[in-house]
XYZ file of C-alpha atoms in Angstrom:
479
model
C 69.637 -23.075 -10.073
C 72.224 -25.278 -8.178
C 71.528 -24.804 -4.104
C 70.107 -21.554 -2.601
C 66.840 -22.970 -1.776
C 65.986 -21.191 1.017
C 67.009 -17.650 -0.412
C 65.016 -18.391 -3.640
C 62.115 -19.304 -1.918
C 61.981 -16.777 0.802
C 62.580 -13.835 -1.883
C 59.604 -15.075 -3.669
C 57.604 -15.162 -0.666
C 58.232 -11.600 -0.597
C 55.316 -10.850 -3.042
C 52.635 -12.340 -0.691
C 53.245 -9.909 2.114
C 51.226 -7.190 2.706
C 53.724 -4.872 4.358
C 56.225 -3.383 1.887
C 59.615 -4.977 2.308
C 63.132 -3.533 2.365
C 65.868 -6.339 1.735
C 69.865 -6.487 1.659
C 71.675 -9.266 -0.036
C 75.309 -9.258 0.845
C 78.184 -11.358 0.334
C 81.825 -11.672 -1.303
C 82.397 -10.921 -4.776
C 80.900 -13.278 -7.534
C 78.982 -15.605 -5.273
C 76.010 -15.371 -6.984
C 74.024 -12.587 -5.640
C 72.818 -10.571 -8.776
C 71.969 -14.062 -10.193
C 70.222 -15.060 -7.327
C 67.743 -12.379 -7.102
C 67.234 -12.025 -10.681
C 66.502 -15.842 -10.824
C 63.898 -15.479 -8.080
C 61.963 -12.766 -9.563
C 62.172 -14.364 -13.334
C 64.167 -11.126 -14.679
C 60.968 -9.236 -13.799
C 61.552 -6.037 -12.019
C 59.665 -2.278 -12.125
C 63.145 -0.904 -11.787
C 66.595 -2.731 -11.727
C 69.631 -0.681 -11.140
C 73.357 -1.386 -11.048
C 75.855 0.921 -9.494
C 79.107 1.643 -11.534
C 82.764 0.672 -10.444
C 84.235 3.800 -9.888
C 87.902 2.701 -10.228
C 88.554 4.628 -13.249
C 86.429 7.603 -12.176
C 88.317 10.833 -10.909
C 87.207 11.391 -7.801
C 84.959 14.718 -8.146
C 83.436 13.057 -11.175
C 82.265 9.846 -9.186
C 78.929 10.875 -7.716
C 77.600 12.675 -11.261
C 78.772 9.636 -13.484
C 76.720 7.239 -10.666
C 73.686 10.146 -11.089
C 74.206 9.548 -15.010
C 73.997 5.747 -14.885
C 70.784 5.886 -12.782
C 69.591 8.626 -15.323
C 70.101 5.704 -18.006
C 68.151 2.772 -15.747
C 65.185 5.211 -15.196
C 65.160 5.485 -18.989
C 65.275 1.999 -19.557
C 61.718 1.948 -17.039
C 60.076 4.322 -19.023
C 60.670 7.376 -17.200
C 62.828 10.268 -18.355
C 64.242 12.228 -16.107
C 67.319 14.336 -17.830
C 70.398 14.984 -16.514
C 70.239 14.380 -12.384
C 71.738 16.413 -9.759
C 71.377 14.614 -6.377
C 70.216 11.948 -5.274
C 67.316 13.401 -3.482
C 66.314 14.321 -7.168
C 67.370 10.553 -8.467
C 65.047 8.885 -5.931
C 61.696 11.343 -6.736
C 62.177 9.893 -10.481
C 62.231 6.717 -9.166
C 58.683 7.233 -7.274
C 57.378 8.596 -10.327
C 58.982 4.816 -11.735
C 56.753 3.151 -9.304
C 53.775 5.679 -9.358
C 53.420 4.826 -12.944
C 53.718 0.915 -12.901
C 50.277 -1.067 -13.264
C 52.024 -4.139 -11.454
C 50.448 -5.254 -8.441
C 53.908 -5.208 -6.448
C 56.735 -3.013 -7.412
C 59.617 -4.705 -7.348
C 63.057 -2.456 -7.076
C 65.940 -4.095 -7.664
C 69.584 -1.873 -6.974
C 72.529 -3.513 -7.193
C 76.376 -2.410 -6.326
C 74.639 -0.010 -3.851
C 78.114 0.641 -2.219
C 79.671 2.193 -5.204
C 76.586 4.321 -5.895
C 77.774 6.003 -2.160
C 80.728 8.162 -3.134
C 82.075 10.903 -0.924
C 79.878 13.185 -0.061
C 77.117 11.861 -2.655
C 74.255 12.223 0.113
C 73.353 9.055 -1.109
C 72.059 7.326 2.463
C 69.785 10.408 3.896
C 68.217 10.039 0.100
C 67.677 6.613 0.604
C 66.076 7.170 4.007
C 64.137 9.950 2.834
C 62.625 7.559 -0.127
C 61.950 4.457 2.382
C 60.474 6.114 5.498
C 59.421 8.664 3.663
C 57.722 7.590 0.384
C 57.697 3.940 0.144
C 56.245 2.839 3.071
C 53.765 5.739 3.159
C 51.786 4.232 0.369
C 48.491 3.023 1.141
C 49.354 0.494 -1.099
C 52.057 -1.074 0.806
C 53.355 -2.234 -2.420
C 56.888 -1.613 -2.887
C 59.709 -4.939 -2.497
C 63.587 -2.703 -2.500
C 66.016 -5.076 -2.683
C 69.186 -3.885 -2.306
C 72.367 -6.124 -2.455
C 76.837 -5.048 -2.406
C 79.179 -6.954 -2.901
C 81.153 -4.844 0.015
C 79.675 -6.817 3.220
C 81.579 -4.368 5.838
C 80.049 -1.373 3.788
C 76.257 -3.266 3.680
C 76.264 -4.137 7.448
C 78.016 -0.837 8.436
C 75.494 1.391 6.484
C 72.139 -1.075 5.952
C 72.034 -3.816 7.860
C 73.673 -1.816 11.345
C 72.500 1.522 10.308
C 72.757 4.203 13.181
C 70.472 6.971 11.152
C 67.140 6.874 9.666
C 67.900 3.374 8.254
C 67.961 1.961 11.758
C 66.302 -1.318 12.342
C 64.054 -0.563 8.987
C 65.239 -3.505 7.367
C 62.671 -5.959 6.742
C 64.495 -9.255 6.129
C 68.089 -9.860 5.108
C 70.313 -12.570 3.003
C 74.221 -13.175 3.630
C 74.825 -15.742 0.466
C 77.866 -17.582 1.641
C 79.990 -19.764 -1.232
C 78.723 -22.773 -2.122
C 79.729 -25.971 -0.458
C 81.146 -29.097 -1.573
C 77.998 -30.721 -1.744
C 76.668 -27.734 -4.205
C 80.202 -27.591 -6.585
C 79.532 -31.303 -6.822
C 75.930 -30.613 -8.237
C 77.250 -27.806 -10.243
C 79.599 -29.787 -11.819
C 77.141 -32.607 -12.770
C 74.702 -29.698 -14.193
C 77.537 -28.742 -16.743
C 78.437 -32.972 -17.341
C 81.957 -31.859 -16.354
C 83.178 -35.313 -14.877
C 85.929 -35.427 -11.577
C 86.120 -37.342 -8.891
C 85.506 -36.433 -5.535
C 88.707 -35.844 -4.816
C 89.559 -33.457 -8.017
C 86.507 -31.739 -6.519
C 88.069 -31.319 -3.136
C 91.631 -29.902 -4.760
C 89.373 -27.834 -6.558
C 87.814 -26.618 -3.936
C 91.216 -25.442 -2.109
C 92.222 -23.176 -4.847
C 88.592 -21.929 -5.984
C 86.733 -22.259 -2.645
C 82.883 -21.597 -3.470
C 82.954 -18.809 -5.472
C 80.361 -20.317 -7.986
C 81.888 -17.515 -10.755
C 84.735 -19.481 -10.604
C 83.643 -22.611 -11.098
C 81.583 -21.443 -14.341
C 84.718 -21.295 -15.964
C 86.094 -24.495 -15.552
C 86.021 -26.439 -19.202
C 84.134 -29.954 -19.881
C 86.614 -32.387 -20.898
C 89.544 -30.629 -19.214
C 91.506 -32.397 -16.454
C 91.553 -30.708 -13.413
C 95.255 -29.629 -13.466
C 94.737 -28.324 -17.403
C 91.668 -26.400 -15.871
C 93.888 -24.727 -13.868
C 96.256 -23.491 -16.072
C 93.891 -22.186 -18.323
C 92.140 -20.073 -15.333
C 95.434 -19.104 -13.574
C 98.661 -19.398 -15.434
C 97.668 -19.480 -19.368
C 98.171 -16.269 -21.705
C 94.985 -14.026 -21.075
C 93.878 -16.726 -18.169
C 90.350 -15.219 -16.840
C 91.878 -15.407 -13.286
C 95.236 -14.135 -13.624
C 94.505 -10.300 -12.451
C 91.476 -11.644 -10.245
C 93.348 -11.180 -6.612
C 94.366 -7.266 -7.892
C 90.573 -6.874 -8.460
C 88.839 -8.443 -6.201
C 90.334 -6.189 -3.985
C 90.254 -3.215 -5.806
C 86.302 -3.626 -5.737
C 85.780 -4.424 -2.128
C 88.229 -1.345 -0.997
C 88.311 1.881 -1.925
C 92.124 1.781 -0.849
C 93.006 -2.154 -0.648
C 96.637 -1.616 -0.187
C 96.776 -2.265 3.807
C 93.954 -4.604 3.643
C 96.307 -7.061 0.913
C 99.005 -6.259 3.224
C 97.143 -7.620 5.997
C 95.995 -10.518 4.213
C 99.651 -11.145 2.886
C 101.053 -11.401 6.345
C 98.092 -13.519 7.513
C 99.190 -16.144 4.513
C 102.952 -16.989 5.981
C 101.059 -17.524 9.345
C 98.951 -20.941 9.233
C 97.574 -20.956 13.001
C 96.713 -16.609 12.898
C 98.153 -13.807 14.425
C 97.192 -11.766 17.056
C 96.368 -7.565 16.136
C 99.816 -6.980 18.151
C 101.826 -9.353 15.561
C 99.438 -8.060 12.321
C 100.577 -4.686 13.500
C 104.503 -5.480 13.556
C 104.847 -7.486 10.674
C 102.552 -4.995 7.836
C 103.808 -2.045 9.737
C 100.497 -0.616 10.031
C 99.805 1.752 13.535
C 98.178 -0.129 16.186
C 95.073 1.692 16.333
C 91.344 1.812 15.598
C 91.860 1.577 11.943
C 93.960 -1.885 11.893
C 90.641 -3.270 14.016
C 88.202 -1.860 11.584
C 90.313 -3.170 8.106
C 90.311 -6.731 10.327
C 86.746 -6.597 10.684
C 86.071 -5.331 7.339
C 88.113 -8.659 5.968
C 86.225 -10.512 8.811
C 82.995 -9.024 7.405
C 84.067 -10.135 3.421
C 84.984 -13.884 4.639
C 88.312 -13.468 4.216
C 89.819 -14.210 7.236
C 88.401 -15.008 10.642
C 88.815 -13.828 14.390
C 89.023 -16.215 17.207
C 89.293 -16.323 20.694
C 92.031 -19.711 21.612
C 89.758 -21.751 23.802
C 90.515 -20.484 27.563
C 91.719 -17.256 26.681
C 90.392 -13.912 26.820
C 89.247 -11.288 24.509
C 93.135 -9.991 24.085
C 94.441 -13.005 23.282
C 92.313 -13.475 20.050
C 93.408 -14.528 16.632
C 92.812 -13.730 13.251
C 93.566 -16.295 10.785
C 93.513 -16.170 6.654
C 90.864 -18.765 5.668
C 90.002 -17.700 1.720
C 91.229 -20.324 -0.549
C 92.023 -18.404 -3.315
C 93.974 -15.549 -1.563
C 95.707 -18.412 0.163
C 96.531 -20.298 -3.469
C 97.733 -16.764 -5.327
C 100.073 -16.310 -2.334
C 101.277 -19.565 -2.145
C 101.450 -19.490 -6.452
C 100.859 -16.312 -8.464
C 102.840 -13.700 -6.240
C 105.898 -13.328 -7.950
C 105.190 -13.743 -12.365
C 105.103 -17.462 -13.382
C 105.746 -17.859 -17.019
C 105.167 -21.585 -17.282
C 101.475 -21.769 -19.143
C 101.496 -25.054 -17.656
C 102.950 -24.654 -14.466
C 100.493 -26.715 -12.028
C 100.825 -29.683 -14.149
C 104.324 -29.327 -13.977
C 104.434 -28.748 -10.496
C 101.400 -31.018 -8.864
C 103.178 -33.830 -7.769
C 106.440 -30.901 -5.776
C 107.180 -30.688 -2.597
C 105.467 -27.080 -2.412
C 102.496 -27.983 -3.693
C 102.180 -30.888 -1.399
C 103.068 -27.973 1.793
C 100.560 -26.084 0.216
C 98.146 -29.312 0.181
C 97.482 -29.603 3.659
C 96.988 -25.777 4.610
C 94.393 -25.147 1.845
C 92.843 -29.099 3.204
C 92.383 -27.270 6.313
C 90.618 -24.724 5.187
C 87.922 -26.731 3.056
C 87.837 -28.278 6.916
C 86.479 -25.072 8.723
C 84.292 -23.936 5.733
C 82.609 -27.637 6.548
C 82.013 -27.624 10.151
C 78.508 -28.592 9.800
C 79.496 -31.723 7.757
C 81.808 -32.469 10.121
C 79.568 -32.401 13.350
C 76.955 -34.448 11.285
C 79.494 -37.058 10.803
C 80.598 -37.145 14.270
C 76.721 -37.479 14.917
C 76.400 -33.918 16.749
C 74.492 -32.087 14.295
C 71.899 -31.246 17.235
C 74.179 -30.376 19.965
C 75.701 -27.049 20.402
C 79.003 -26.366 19.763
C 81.332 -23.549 19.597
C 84.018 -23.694 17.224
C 87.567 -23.012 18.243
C 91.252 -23.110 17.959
C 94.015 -23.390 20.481
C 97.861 -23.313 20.914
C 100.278 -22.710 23.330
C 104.143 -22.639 23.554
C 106.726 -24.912 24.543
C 107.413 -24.563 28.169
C 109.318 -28.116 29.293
C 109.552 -26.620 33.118
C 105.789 -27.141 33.673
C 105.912 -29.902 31.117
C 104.215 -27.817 28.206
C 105.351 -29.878 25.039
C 103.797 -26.509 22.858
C 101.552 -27.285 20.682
C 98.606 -25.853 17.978
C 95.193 -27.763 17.435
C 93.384 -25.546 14.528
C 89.856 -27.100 15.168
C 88.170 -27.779 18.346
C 84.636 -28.390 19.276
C 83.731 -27.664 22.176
C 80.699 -29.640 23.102
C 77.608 -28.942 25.240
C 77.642 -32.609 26.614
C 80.959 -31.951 27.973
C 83.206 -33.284 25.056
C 85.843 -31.673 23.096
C 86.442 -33.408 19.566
C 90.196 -32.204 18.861
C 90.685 -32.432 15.599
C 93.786 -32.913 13.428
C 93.170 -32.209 9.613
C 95.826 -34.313 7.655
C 95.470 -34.309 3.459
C 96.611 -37.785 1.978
C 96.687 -39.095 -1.612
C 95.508 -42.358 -0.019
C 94.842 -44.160 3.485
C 96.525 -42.131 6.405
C 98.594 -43.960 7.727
C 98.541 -43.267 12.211
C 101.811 -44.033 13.291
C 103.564 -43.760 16.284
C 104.997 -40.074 15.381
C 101.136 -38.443 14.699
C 100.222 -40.811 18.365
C 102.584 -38.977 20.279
C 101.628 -35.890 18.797
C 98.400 -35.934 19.135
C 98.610 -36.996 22.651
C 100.897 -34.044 23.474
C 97.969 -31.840 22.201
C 95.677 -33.557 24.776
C 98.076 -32.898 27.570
C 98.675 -29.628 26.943
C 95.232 -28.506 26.251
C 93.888 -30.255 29.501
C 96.811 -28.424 31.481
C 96.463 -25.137 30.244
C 92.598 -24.936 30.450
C 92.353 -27.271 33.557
C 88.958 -28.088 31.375
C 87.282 -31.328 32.909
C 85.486 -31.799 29.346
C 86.402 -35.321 27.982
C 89.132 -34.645 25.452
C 88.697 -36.910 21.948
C 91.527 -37.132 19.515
C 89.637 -36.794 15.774
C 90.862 -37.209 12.615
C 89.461 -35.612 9.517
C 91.403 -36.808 6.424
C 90.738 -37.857 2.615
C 90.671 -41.591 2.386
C 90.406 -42.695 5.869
C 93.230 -44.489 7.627
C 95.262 -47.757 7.301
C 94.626 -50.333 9.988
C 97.766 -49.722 12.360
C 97.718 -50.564 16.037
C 97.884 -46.320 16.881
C 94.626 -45.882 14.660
C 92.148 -47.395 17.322
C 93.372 -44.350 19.911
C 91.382 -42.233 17.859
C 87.704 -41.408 19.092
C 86.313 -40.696 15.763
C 87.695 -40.786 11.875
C 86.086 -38.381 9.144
C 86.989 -39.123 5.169
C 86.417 -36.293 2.562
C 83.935 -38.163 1.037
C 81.556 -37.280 4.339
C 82.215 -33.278 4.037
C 80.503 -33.467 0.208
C 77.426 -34.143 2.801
C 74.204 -31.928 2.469
């Protein structure tokens, strides 16, 4: 198993504990979830479940066909039960499951929990009822529930923040984030599939590190023909993935892809006043929940512009691949070899930098042990401000600042290059309007250090020693 260390081993540690344990796993789709718990535990569980997409389900036949597929897993344990009608009911077979196992822990192991929950399925009160109820009534103290979603709003709203009988009875919890650069890199190697670093960073800004993805890329493939063959090729395994990735987060994704649409024209983010506006959706409760629902999934993120308040916050798009189908896939392409036909445009190029930004914020961690930081704490931020030449605001937009315990602010300009970056006077001048207006606005007495994180480093030009610190690519593939 490439990476997840620290999950594996603390899932495994479960077994040694004499308490019984109640676990969620959450995070986005096809990160690696169902593979990481089935790889801790060797395959070996007293009862593994799976919830059903209920997509094509009508709606009043959701709950029984979910009852019907948990009828079939009891089976496959040993136990059955016949035909279920609640969940109540479901949950006493699965006691009897664990009554009649002769291992020394009982390992349960239900996956897709969120789609098992359809309306009005009583599913939760079950699930309470069978936890503080049953399970950790035993004398034994022998049951391990793992339960894992791949809807993160729906396991934090209903598990992990539970207001009912669930509350606070979580005994330990995993949020597997996408691999890193550092991990695709090892991945990559594991499979002898051979690019440079830098095929692995491009890579990276139209996968991100959704590992699913990346088990499809083919050995002795260039990058570009990898591509096609995911994205743009007849039957490519990606072409319908933005529809359903979606589709299986949200029940009703259509305002939550409209949100995300609008967020992709908008590089720096928009505020829930703008969102509102532009998707036409009512300025309400609802918009905040869908944004923190998408916030929640790691598709976007919500930030505050250093010196501002709580109303002035921004939400920005920051998934690579919603960015890439946006910038690529909306409209029918019928070119089965369109990116290497189009790598070297203009667009692509535009496109180039934004998604480089991106790989930047997913990489923070790299990027404050390269500026020697790694100890210090930070908090991560964005800023920008418009042109006002009366009080000699130049306007500006810095998309990463770090804001420094020690009283420093690194502010960082993210700048994608095929080779050296070259600091002229142009990207001087800019940079030190950024400075000026940052330290006007916020009247912050913090030391103020211009930082550049591009590919290949820079060319030696007389502008490139104003620069406090320089980051290359190569030191975001860091562990």
């Amino acid at each position: 198993m490439i990476g997840r260390v620290q999950e594996k081993k603390y899932l495994q540690s479960l077994s040694k504990e004499e308490e019984p344990q109640f676990i969620a796993v959450f995070g986005r789709r096809r990160v690696g979830k169902t593979y990481l718990i089935r790889e801790s535990y060797d395959y070996q569980f007293t009862f593994e479940h799976t919830g059903i997409s209920n997509a094509d389900i009508p709606l009043k036949e959701q709950k029984q066909a979910q009852l019907d597929q948990f009828a079939e897993s009891l089976s496959r344990s040993g136990y059955s039960c016949g035909k279920l009608s609640s969940w109540n009911e479901a949950f006493r077979c699965l006691e009897k499951v664990i009554e009649n196992s002769k291992e020394r822990k009982k390992i349960i192991f239900i996956d897709e929990l969120s789609w098992m929950d359809t309306y009005n399925s009583g599913l939760i009160s079950a699930l309470e009822s069978f936890w503080n109820g049953w399970a950790t009534a035993r004398k034994e103290k022998d049951v391990i529930l793992i339960v894992c979603a791949s809807a993160t709003y729906w396991m934090i709203n209903n598990i992990v923040n539970a207001k009912g009988g669930l509350h606070n009875r979580l005994t330990g919890q995993i949020y597997l984030k996408p691999f890193t650069l550092h991990e695709c890199e090892a991945y990559l190697k594991s499979r002898h599939i051979v690019f440079s670093k830098h095929q692995i960073l491009q890579c990276y800004m139209i996968l991100g590190g959704v590992p699913y993805y990346w088990s499809l890329l083919e050995k002795g493939k260039s990058l570009p023909q990898n591509i096609d063959a995911l994205f743009f090729q007849n039957n490519a395994p990606l072409a319908n993935e933005y529809d359903n990735l979606y589709a299986a987060l949200f029940s009703a994704p259509g305002q939550y892809m409209k949100i995300v649409e609008a967020l992709s024209k908008e590089g720096m983010g928009m505020t829930r006043e703008e969102i509102s506006q532009k998707t036409g959706i009512t300025l309400s409760g609802d918009l905040s929940r869908k944004l923190t629902e998408l916030e929640n999934c790691g598709f976007i993120r919500k930030y505050i512009p250093f010196g501002y308040k709580e109303r002035n916050a921004l939400y920005q798009l920051i998934d690579n691949f919603t960015l890439f189908y946006y910038r690529f896939m909306e409209k029918p392409v019928y070119d089965e070899h369109f990116w290497e036909n189009r790598i070297t445009s203009s667009s692509v190029q535009a496109w180039c930098g934004i998604a480089f930004e991106r790989v930047c914020l997913e990489h923070v961690p790299q990027i404050k042990k390269a500026l020697g930081i790694s100890g210090v704490e930070t908090s991560i931020n964005a800023w920008r401000c418009l042109k006002d030449p009366e009080n000699g605001i130049f306007g500006s937009q810095i998309d990463l600042l770090i804001v420094r315990r020690d009283q420093v602010i690194n502010v960082c300009e993210m700048k994608y290059s095929e080779s050296e970056y070259q600091v002229d006077a142009a990207f001087d001048m800019k940079m030190r309007h950024k400075i000026s207006d940052l330290r006007t606005i916020s009247k912050t007495k913090y030391a103020l250090y211009p930082t550049l994180v591009t590919t290949y480093g820079v060319m030696e030009t007389s502008y490139a020693g104003n620069l406090q610190a320089i980051i290359t690519a190569d030191q975001l593939f860091e562990d």
